[in-house]
PDB file of C-alpha atoms in Angstrom:
ATOM      1  CA  MET A1421      -4.806   5.985 -19.708  1.00 39.00           C
ATOM      2  CA  ASN A1422      -5.381   3.891 -22.780  1.00 47.00           C
ATOM      3  CA  GLY A1423      -7.656   1.083 -21.576  1.00 54.00           C
ATOM      4  CA  SER A1424      -7.903  -0.675 -24.934  1.00 64.00           C
ATOM      5  CA  PHE A1425      -5.620  -3.450 -23.664  1.00 70.00           C
ATOM      6  CA  LEU A1426      -8.471  -4.626 -21.413  1.00 73.00           C
ATOM      7  CA  ASN A1427     -10.400  -5.681 -24.510  1.00 75.00           C
ATOM      8  CA  ASP A1428      -7.423  -6.974 -26.483  1.00 82.00           C
ATOM      9  CA  PRO A1429      -7.625 -10.799 -26.729  1.00 87.00           C
ATOM     10  CA  ALA A1430      -3.933 -11.110 -27.641  1.00 88.00           C
ATOM     11  CA  PHE A1431      -2.873  -9.104 -24.586  1.00 89.00           C
ATOM     12  CA  PHE A1432      -5.136 -11.197 -22.352  1.00 92.00           C
ATOM     13  CA  ASP A1433      -3.734 -14.423 -23.827  1.00 93.00           C
ATOM     14  CA  ASN A1434      -0.193 -13.258 -23.082  1.00 94.00           C
ATOM     15  CA  ILE A1435      -0.770 -12.452 -19.415  1.00 94.00           C
ATOM     16  CA  CYS A1436      -2.649 -15.730 -18.909  1.00 96.00           C
ATOM     17  CA  GLU A1437       0.618 -17.567 -19.597  1.00 97.00           C
ATOM     18  CA  HIS A1438       1.953 -16.520 -16.189  1.00 98.00           C
ATOM     19  CA  PHE A1439      -1.111 -17.092 -14.050  1.00 98.00           C
ATOM     20  CA  VAL A1440      -1.892 -20.137 -11.904  1.00 98.00           C
ATOM     21  CA  SER A1441      -4.326 -20.774  -9.083  1.00 98.00           C
ATOM     22  CA  ILE A1442      -3.586 -22.603  -5.844  1.00 98.00           C
ATOM     23  CA  SER A1443      -6.779 -24.586  -5.569  1.00 97.00           C
ATOM     24  CA  GLY A1444      -8.131 -27.369  -3.446  1.00 94.00           C
ATOM     25  CA  ARG A1445     -10.957 -29.197  -1.749  1.00 94.00           C
ATOM     26  CA  TYR A1446     -11.805 -29.542   1.928  1.00 95.00           C
ATOM     27  CA  ILE A1447     -14.569 -30.833   4.186  1.00 94.00           C
ATOM     28  CA  ARG A1448     -15.811 -29.996   7.648  1.00 94.00           C
ATOM     29  CA  ILE A1449     -15.640 -32.838  10.157  1.00 94.00           C
ATOM     30  CA  ASP A1450     -16.972 -33.454  13.637  1.00 92.00           C
ATOM     31  CA  ASP A1451     -14.935 -34.608  16.636  1.00 91.00           C
ATOM     32  CA  SER A1452     -15.131 -38.211  15.436  1.00 90.00           C
ATOM     33  CA  GLY A1453     -13.803 -37.312  11.984  1.00 90.00           C
ATOM     34  CA  LYS A1454     -17.169 -37.710  10.251  1.00 92.00           C
ATOM     35  CA  GLN A1455     -17.961 -35.328   7.409  1.00 93.00           C
ATOM     36  CA  ILE A1456     -20.385 -32.493   8.129  1.00 92.00           C
ATOM     37  CA  GLY A1457     -22.214 -31.008   5.157  1.00 85.00           C
ATOM     38  CA  GLU A1458     -20.971 -30.777   1.590  1.00 86.00           C
ATOM     39  CA  GLU A1459     -17.375 -30.562   0.447  1.00 90.00           C
ATOM     40  CA  ALA A1460     -16.070 -27.080  -0.325  1.00 92.00           C
ATOM     41  CA  HIS A1461     -13.439 -25.677  -2.673  1.00 94.00           C
ATOM     42  CA  PHE A1462     -10.972 -22.783  -2.804  1.00 96.00           C
ATOM     43  CA  ALA A1463      -9.062 -21.050  -5.591  1.00 97.00           C
ATOM     44  CA  TYR A1464      -6.370 -18.485  -4.747  1.00 98.00           C
ATOM     45  CA  SER A1465      -4.723 -16.131  -7.230  1.00 98.00           C
ATOM     46  CA  ALA A1466      -1.014 -16.702  -7.962  1.00 98.00           C
ATOM     47  CA  PHE A1467       1.607 -16.442 -10.693  1.00 98.00           C
ATOM     48  CA  VAL A1468       5.047 -17.771 -11.612  1.00 98.00           C
ATOM     49  CA  ILE A1469       8.418 -15.999 -11.482  1.00 96.00           C
ATOM     50  CA  ASP A1470      11.962 -17.109 -12.267  1.00 95.00           C
ATOM     51  CA  MET A1471      14.581 -16.405  -9.594  1.00 90.00           C
ATOM     52  CA  ASN A1472      18.048 -17.144 -10.960  1.00 88.00           C
ATOM     53  CA  GLY A1473      16.777 -20.182 -12.830  1.00 91.00           C
ATOM     54  CA  LYS A1474      14.541 -21.405 -10.009  1.00 93.00           C
ATOM     55  CA  TRP A1475      10.794 -21.119 -10.439  1.00 96.00           C
ATOM     56  CA  CYS A1476       8.566 -19.914  -7.616  1.00 96.00           C
ATOM     57  CA  ILE A1477       4.832 -19.510  -7.303  1.00 97.00           C
ATOM     58  CA  VAL A1478       3.990 -16.083  -5.900  1.00 97.00           C
ATOM     59  CA  THR A1479       0.822 -15.281  -3.987  1.00 98.00           C
ATOM     60  CA  ALA A1480      -0.145 -13.126  -1.004  1.00 97.00           C
ATOM     61  CA  GLY A1481       1.300 -13.873   2.420  1.00 95.00           C
ATOM     62  CA  HIS A1482      -2.170 -14.060   3.928  1.00 95.00           C
ATOM     63  CA  VAL A1483      -3.103 -16.720   1.354  1.00 97.00           C
ATOM     64  CA  ILE A1484      -0.333 -18.932   2.756  1.00 96.00           C
ATOM     65  CA  ASP A1485      -1.694 -18.192   6.245  1.00 95.00           C
ATOM     66  CA  GLN A1486      -5.195 -19.258   5.198  1.00 95.00           C
ATOM     67  CA  ILE A1487      -3.952 -22.546   3.728  1.00 96.00           C
ATOM     68  CA  ASN A1488      -1.887 -23.291   6.840  1.00 95.00           C
ATOM     69  CA  LYS A1489      -4.819 -22.429   9.094  1.00 95.00           C
ATOM     70  CA  ALA A1490      -7.062 -24.884   7.234  1.00 94.00           C
ATOM     71  CA  LEU A1491      -4.408 -27.607   7.482  1.00 95.00           C
ATOM     72  CA  HIS A1492      -4.229 -27.168  11.271  1.00 95.00           C
ATOM     73  CA  CYS A1493      -7.935 -26.677  11.972  1.00 94.00           C
ATOM     74  CA  PRO A1494      -9.198 -29.705  13.952  1.00 93.00           C
ATOM     75  CA  ASN A1495     -12.649 -29.492  12.337  1.00 94.00           C
ATOM     76  CA  THR A1496     -11.390 -29.159   8.760  1.00 95.00           C
ATOM     77  CA  ARG A1497      -9.780 -31.802   6.567  1.00 95.00           C
ATOM     78  CA  VAL A1498      -8.016 -30.568   3.442  1.00 95.00           C
ATOM     79  CA  GLU A1499      -8.381 -33.409   0.968  1.00 94.00           C
ATOM     80  CA  ARG A1500      -6.489 -31.956  -1.963  1.00 94.00           C
ATOM     81  CA  ILE A1501      -4.242 -29.048  -2.901  1.00 96.00           C
ATOM     82  CA  SER A1502      -3.625 -28.541  -6.607  1.00 96.00           C
ATOM     83  CA  LEU A1503      -2.341 -26.089  -9.177  1.00 97.00           C
ATOM     84  CA  ALA A1504      -4.752 -24.895 -11.838  1.00 97.00           C
ATOM     85  CA  ASP A1505      -2.333 -24.058 -14.652  1.00 97.00           C
ATOM     86  CA  TYR A1506      -4.662 -24.054 -17.637  1.00 96.00           C
ATOM     87  CA  PHE A1507      -5.741 -20.416 -17.977  1.00 97.00           C
ATOM     88  CA  ASN A1508      -3.539 -19.954 -21.049  1.00 96.00           C
ATOM     89  CA  VAL A1509      -4.578 -20.858 -24.597  1.00 95.00           C
ATOM     90  CA  ASN A1510      -1.705 -23.338 -24.995  1.00 94.00           C
ATOM     91  CA  ALA A1511      -2.766 -25.536 -22.083  1.00 96.00           C
ATOM     92  CA  LYS A1512      -3.065 -29.198 -23.057  1.00 96.00           C
ATOM     93  CA  ILE A1513      -4.400 -30.451 -19.728  1.00 95.00           C
ATOM     94  CA  THR A1514      -7.421 -28.682 -18.258  1.00 93.00           C
ATOM     95  CA  GLU A1515      -7.595 -30.460 -14.918  1.00 91.00           C
ATOM     96  CA  PRO A1516      -5.864 -29.313 -11.703  1.00 93.00           C
ATOM     97  CA  THR A1517      -2.453 -30.879 -11.066  1.00 93.00           C
ATOM     98  CA  PRO A1518      -1.996 -32.320  -7.535  1.00 93.00           C
ATOM     99  CA  PHE A1519       0.631 -30.217  -5.757  1.00 94.00           C
ATOM    100  CA  PRO A1520       2.649 -31.418  -2.724  1.00 93.00           C
ATOM    101  CA  TYR A1521       2.155 -28.330  -0.574  1.00 94.00           C
ATOM    102  CA  GLN A1522       4.599 -28.329   2.344  1.00 91.00           C
ATOM    103  CA  GLU A1523       4.102 -25.726   5.039  1.00 90.00           C
ATOM    104  CA  ASP A1524       7.786 -25.652   6.003  1.00 88.00           C
ATOM    105  CA  HIS A1525       8.776 -24.910   2.392  1.00 90.00           C
ATOM    106  CA  ALA A1526       6.345 -22.016   1.989  1.00 93.00           C
ATOM    107  CA  LEU A1527       7.841 -18.577   2.596  1.00 91.00           C
ATOM    108  CA  ARG A1528       5.410 -15.980   3.894  1.00 90.00           C
ATOM    109  CA  MET A1529       5.765 -12.294   4.708  1.00 87.00           C
ATOM    110  CA  ASP A1530       2.657 -10.592   6.085  1.00 82.00           C
ATOM    111  CA  GLN A1531       3.651  -7.657   8.254  1.00 82.00           C
ATOM    112  CA  GLY A1532       4.789  -4.053   7.943  1.00 86.00           C
ATOM    113  CA  GLY A1533       2.818  -3.643   4.728  1.00 87.00           C
ATOM    114  CA  VAL A1534       4.578  -6.594   3.064  1.00 91.00           C
ATOM    115  CA  ASP A1535       2.093  -9.291   2.024  1.00 95.00           C
ATOM    116  CA  VAL A1536       3.809 -11.914  -0.124  1.00 95.00           C
ATOM    117  CA  GLY A1537       4.015 -15.701  -0.159  1.00 96.00           C
ATOM    118  CA  LEU A1538       6.489 -17.803  -2.149  1.00 96.00           C
ATOM    119  CA  LEU A1539       6.293 -21.500  -2.988  1.00 96.00           C
ATOM    120  CA  PRO A1540       9.444 -23.003  -4.536  1.00 95.00           C
ATOM    121  CA  VAL A1541       8.641 -25.227  -7.508  1.00 96.00           C
ATOM    122  CA  ALA A1542      10.513 -28.531  -7.776  1.00 95.00           C
ATOM    123  CA  GLU A1543      11.927 -29.529 -11.166  1.00 95.00           C
ATOM    124  CA  PHE A1544       9.168 -32.068 -11.872  1.00 95.00           C
ATOM    125  CA  TYR A1545       6.418 -29.502 -11.359  1.00 96.00           C
ATOM    126  CA  ARG A1546       8.347 -26.852 -13.236  1.00 96.00           C
ATOM    127  CA  GLU A1547       8.418 -29.114 -16.291  1.00 97.00           C
ATOM    128  CA  SER A1548       4.734 -29.875 -15.811  1.00 96.00           C
ATOM    129  CA  LEU A1549       3.901 -26.159 -15.760  1.00 97.00           C
ATOM    130  CA  LYS A1550       6.073 -25.509 -18.826  1.00 97.00           C
ATOM    131  CA  SER A1551       4.460 -28.334 -20.771  1.00 97.00           C
ATOM    132  CA  ASN A1552       1.063 -26.814 -20.074  1.00 97.00           C
ATOM    133  CA  GLY A1553       2.048 -23.413 -21.451  1.00 97.00           C
ATOM    134  CA  VAL A1554       3.039 -21.572 -18.251  1.00 98.00           C
ATOM    135  CA  ILE A1555       6.045 -19.217 -18.335  1.00 97.00           C
ATOM    136  CA  PRO A1556       7.472 -16.834 -15.680  1.00 97.00           C
ATOM    137  CA  ILE A1557       6.269 -13.243 -15.690  1.00 97.00           C
ATOM    138  CA  PRO A1558       8.785 -10.418 -16.365  1.00 94.00           C
ATOM    139  CA  ILE A1559       9.695  -8.453 -13.230  1.00 93.00           C
ATOM    140  CA  GLY A1560       9.551  -4.652 -13.133  1.00 89.00           C
ATOM    141  CA  GLY A1561      11.897  -2.410 -11.170  1.00 83.00           C
ATOM    142  CA  TRP A1562      11.158   0.440  -8.765  1.00 83.00           C
ATOM    143  CA  ASN A1563      12.574   3.943  -8.338  1.00 78.00           C
ATOM    144  CA  GLY A1564      12.664   4.487  -4.596  1.00 75.00           C
ATOM    145  CA  ASP A1565       9.079   4.356  -3.348  1.00 77.00           C
ATOM    146  CA  ARG A1566       7.373   3.920  -6.711  1.00 80.00           C
ATOM    147  CA  PRO A1567       7.604   1.667  -9.797  1.00 85.00           C
ATOM    148  CA  HIS A1568       9.216   2.830 -13.010  1.00 83.00           C
ATOM    149  CA  GLU A1569       6.692   5.008 -14.812  1.00 88.00           C
ATOM    150  CA  CYS A1570       4.350   3.103 -17.100  1.00 91.00           C
ATOM    151  CA  ASP A1571       1.570   4.095 -19.475  1.00 92.00           C
ATOM    152  CA  ALA A1572      -1.053   1.917 -17.790  1.00 93.00           C
ATOM    153  CA  TYR A1573      -1.508  -0.464 -14.875  1.00 95.00           C
ATOM    154  CA  ALA A1574      -3.755  -3.463 -14.286  1.00 96.00           C
ATOM    155  CA  LEU A1575      -4.562  -6.117 -11.698  1.00 97.00           C
ATOM    156  CA  VAL A1576      -5.023  -9.780 -12.662  1.00 97.00           C
ATOM    157  CA  GLY A1577      -6.759 -12.343 -10.490  1.00 98.00           C
ATOM    158  CA  LEU A1578      -9.800 -14.393  -9.530  1.00 98.00           C
ATOM    159  CA  PRO A1579     -12.484 -12.273  -7.827  1.00 97.00           C
ATOM    160  CA  GLU A1580     -14.562 -14.330  -5.385  1.00 96.00           C
ATOM    161  CA  GLU A1581     -17.730 -12.891  -6.889  1.00 96.00           C
ATOM    162  CA  ARG A1582     -16.859 -14.523 -10.214  1.00 96.00           C
ATOM    163  CA  ILE A1583     -16.296 -17.995  -8.766  1.00 95.00           C
ATOM    164  CA  SER A1584     -19.286 -20.314  -9.070  1.00 93.00           C
ATOM    165  CA  LYS A1585     -20.007 -23.839  -7.890  1.00 90.00           C
ATOM    166  CA  ILE A1586     -20.209 -26.793 -10.261  1.00 88.00           C
ATOM    167  CA  ALA A1587     -22.669 -29.450  -9.149  1.00 84.00           C
ATOM    168  CA  PRO A1588     -21.531 -33.088  -9.013  1.00 80.00           C
ATOM    169  CA  THR A1589     -22.601 -35.549 -11.701  1.00 84.00           C
ATOM    170  CA  THR A1590     -22.556 -39.314 -12.012  1.00 79.00           C
ATOM    171  CA  MET A1591     -19.193 -38.996 -13.788  1.00 80.00           C
ATOM    172  CA  ARG A1592     -17.389 -36.565 -11.471  1.00 79.00           C
ATOM    173  CA  GLY A1593     -17.595 -34.763  -8.147  1.00 78.00           C
ATOM    174  CA  SER A1594     -18.404 -31.143  -7.433  1.00 82.00           C
ATOM    175  CA  GLY A1595     -16.059 -28.300  -8.299  1.00 87.00           C
ATOM    176  CA  ILE A1596     -15.841 -24.600  -9.034  1.00 89.00           C
ATOM    177  CA  SER A1597     -15.514 -22.384 -12.077  1.00 92.00           C
ATOM    178  CA  ALA A1598     -13.330 -19.269 -11.727  1.00 93.00           C
ATOM    179  CA  GLN A1599     -13.156 -16.349 -14.156  1.00 95.00           C
ATOM    180  CA  LEU A1600      -9.737 -14.783 -14.609  1.00 96.00           C
ATOM    181  CA  THR A1601     -10.269 -11.026 -14.571  1.00 95.00           C
ATOM    182  CA  VAL A1602      -8.167  -8.007 -15.565  1.00 95.00           C
ATOM    183  CA  VAL A1603      -8.992  -4.636 -13.990  1.00 95.00           C
ATOM    184  CA  GLY A1604      -7.426  -1.312 -14.965  1.00 95.00           C
ATOM    185  CA  LEU A1605      -5.781   0.728 -12.192  1.00 96.00           C
ATOM    186  CA  ARG A1606      -4.910   4.371 -11.572  1.00 96.00           C
ATOM    187  CA  PRO A1607      -1.871   4.679  -9.258  1.00 96.00           C
ATOM    188  CA  VAL A1608      -2.175   7.076  -6.313  1.00 96.00           C
ATOM    189  CA  ALA A1609      -0.117   7.986  -3.271  1.00 94.00           C
ATOM    190  CA  VAL A1610      -0.715   5.765  -0.260  1.00 95.00           C
ATOM    191  CA  PRO A1611      -3.148   7.671   2.026  1.00 95.00           C
ATOM    192  CA  SER A1612      -1.551   8.788   5.273  1.00 95.00           C
ATOM    193  CA  ASP A1613      -3.897   6.629   7.347  1.00 94.00           C
ATOM    194  CA  ARG A1614      -2.830   3.524   5.385  1.00 93.00           C
ATOM    195  CA  ILE A1615       0.920   3.942   5.858  1.00 91.00           C
ATOM    196  CA  VAL A1616       1.975   1.132   8.210  1.00 88.00           C
ATOM    197  CA  SER A1617       5.777   1.241   7.888  1.00 90.00           C
ATOM    198  CA  THR A1618       8.616   2.809   5.914  1.00 89.00           C
ATOM    199  CA  ILE A1619       8.377  -0.008   3.366  1.00 89.00           C
ATOM    200  CA  PRO A1620       6.857   1.372   0.134  1.00 91.00           C
ATOM    201  CA  ARG A1621       3.588  -0.005  -1.180  1.00 93.00           C
ATOM    202  CA  PHE A1622       1.799   0.256  -4.489  1.00 95.00           C
ATOM    203  CA  ALA A1623      -1.612   1.926  -4.189  1.00 96.00           C
ATOM    204  CA  ALA A1624      -4.174   2.366  -6.959  1.00 97.00           C
ATOM    205  CA  VAL A1625      -7.852   3.021  -7.534  1.00 97.00           C
ATOM    206  CA  LEU A1626      -9.898   0.563  -9.590  1.00 97.00           C
ATOM    207  CA  LEU A1627     -10.770   1.830 -13.081  1.00 94.00           C
ATOM    208  CA  ASP A1628     -13.779  -0.375 -13.720  1.00 90.00           C
ATOM    209  CA  ASP A1629     -16.727   2.050 -13.312  1.00 88.00           C
ATOM    210  CA  GLY A1630     -17.921  -0.047 -10.377  1.00 88.00           C
ATOM    211  CA  GLU A1631     -18.371  -3.157 -12.526  1.00 92.00           C
ATOM    212  CA  LEU A1632     -16.536  -5.249  -9.936  1.00 94.00           C
ATOM    213  CA  CYS A1633     -18.168  -5.180  -6.530  1.00 94.00           C
ATOM    214  CA  SER A1634     -14.913  -6.158  -4.843  1.00 95.00           C
ATOM    215  CA  PRO A1635     -11.445  -7.446  -5.813  1.00 96.00           C
ATOM    216  CA  VAL A1636     -11.500  -9.851  -2.847  1.00 96.00           C
ATOM    217  CA  GLY A1637     -10.058 -13.109  -4.188  1.00 97.00           C
ATOM    218  CA  MET A1638      -7.552 -11.294  -6.404  1.00 98.00           C
ATOM    219  CA  SER A1639      -5.036 -11.160  -3.534  1.00 97.00           C
ATOM    220  CA  GLY A1640      -1.834 -12.819  -4.709  1.00 98.00           C
ATOM    221  CA  GLY A1641      -2.401 -11.823  -8.309  1.00 98.00           C
ATOM    222  CA  PRO A1642       0.126  -9.711 -10.244  1.00 98.00           C
ATOM    223  CA  ILE A1643      -0.177  -5.958 -10.633  1.00 98.00           C
ATOM    224  CA  LEU A1644       1.117  -5.106 -14.095  1.00 96.00           C
ATOM    225  CA  GLY A1645       2.888  -2.034 -15.391  1.00 95.00           C
ATOM    226  CA  ILE A1646       2.283  -1.601 -19.130  1.00 94.00           C
ATOM    227  CA  ARG A1647       4.149   0.462 -21.701  1.00 90.00           C
ATOM    228  CA  TRP A1648       2.986   1.025 -25.251  1.00 84.00           C
ATOM    229  CA  THR A1649       5.423   0.142 -28.007  1.00 81.00           C
ATOM    230  CA  ALA A1650       5.821   1.999 -31.302  1.00 76.00           C
ATOM    231  CA  GLY A1651       3.449  -0.501 -32.887  1.00 71.00           C
ATOM    232  CA  GLY A1652       0.763   0.234 -30.314  1.00 68.00           C
ATOM    233  CA  LYS A1653       1.135  -3.054 -28.479  1.00 73.00           C
ATOM    234  CA  GLY A1654       1.470  -3.317 -24.724  1.00 77.00           C
ATOM    235  CA  LYS A1655       4.730  -4.506 -23.179  1.00 88.00           C
ATOM    236  CA  TYR A1656       4.238  -5.382 -19.526  1.00 94.00           C
ATOM    237  CA  ASN A1657       5.940  -6.595 -16.380  1.00 94.00           C
ATOM    238  CA  CYS A1658       4.906  -7.302 -12.809  1.00 96.00           C
ATOM    239  CA  VAL A1659       5.436  -4.352 -10.485  1.00 96.00           C
ATOM    240  CA  ALA A1660       3.641  -5.582  -7.357  1.00 96.00           C
ATOM    241  CA  VAL A1661       1.714  -8.406  -5.695  1.00 97.00           C
ATOM    242  CA  GLN A1662      -1.890  -7.610  -4.780  1.00 98.00           C
ATOM    243  CA  GLY A1663      -2.464  -7.729  -1.029  1.00 96.00           C
ATOM    244  CA  THR A1664      -5.220  -5.666   0.596  1.00 95.00           C
ATOM    245  CA  TRP A1665      -8.215  -3.561  -0.374  1.00 96.00           C
ATOM    246  CA  ASP A1666      -9.897  -0.411   0.930  1.00 96.00           C
ATOM    247  CA  GLU A1667     -13.568  -0.800   0.038  1.00 96.00           C
ATOM    248  CA  LYS A1668     -14.529   2.796   0.823  1.00 95.00           C
ATOM    249  CA  ARG A1669     -11.863   4.255  -1.448  1.00 96.00           C
ATOM    250  CA  ARG A1670     -12.063   1.375  -3.973  1.00 96.00           C
ATOM    251  CA  MET A1671      -8.300   1.249  -3.614  1.00 97.00           C
ATOM    252  CA  VAL A1672      -5.925  -1.728  -3.745  1.00 98.00           C
ATOM    253  CA  PHE A1673      -2.523  -2.048  -2.108  1.00 97.00           C
ATOM    254  CA  GLY A1674       0.336  -4.241  -3.307  1.00 96.00           C
ATOM    255  CA  THR A1675       3.852  -5.165  -2.253  1.00 95.00           C
ATOM    256  CA  PRO A1676       6.593  -4.158  -4.749  1.00 94.00           C
ATOM    257  CA  ILE A1677       7.785  -7.386  -6.346  1.00 92.00           C
ATOM    258  CA  ALA A1678      11.276  -5.892  -6.794  1.00 87.00           C
ATOM    259  CA  LEU A1679      11.664  -5.550  -3.028  1.00 82.00           C
ATOM    260  CA  ILE A1680      11.043  -9.273  -2.601  1.00 80.00           C
ATOM    261  CA  VAL A1681      12.940 -10.685  -5.561  1.00 80.00           C
ATOM    262  CA  GLY A1682      15.888  -8.292  -5.208  1.00 69.00           C
ATOM    263  CA  PRO A1683      16.991  -9.256  -1.684  1.00 59.00           C
ATOM    264  CA  ILE A1684      16.456 -12.991  -2.315  1.00 54.00           C
ATOM    265  CA  LYS A1685      18.574 -12.891  -5.452  1.00 50.00           C
TER     266      LYS A1685
END
């Protein structure tokens, strides 16, 4: 595998155009509704696709579950849900955009090996994303139980270990800083003990020489299939959505994006 794309700034800039983070702030409260401790923040990996002219934010199904759980927890108050859409170099606004998350509009699939969440994007927010440099990611097809053969594969997302707190100042409140990360992958067959249904899954081993302790936090990020062009540049598309992780094997598992987009189309 040619891993030079991992250190190619132009390639990184291109894939950043599709990435967003579902972020927010919450506090713990007691039975009287009084705040307990400091406010906390979250930042989930996600990206944008175009489905017959309609934009959707794609993440993992269990990410949607975690957001819904926080919204219904009696001792948690979610104070803000936003979209961080400024990972790309063309972003003009570098502050999170408030996003009207509606549980009944969020589509989630988290069973039988499928782990995908979809959030339809209204026209106003679509234009907001576009104006800040975000564009939908190309979608890759599958041949039966595997993606079309590519020259290289990579996972894009926000590892929890590379998210740090930002202390409050007199001018603004606390926050977090998240580092968008690209990790090379080597596809493998799904181990027999990890087969949970007849639905195919993408499985791959991390090619990072152990640099990343864990890809936890990258769930919901795109898994890319990359082909080299005659000029040596990488042409890519999304082949799967990152879902789960086997720490012992250093192996990730993703849901084929074609299986989700195809039936909905």
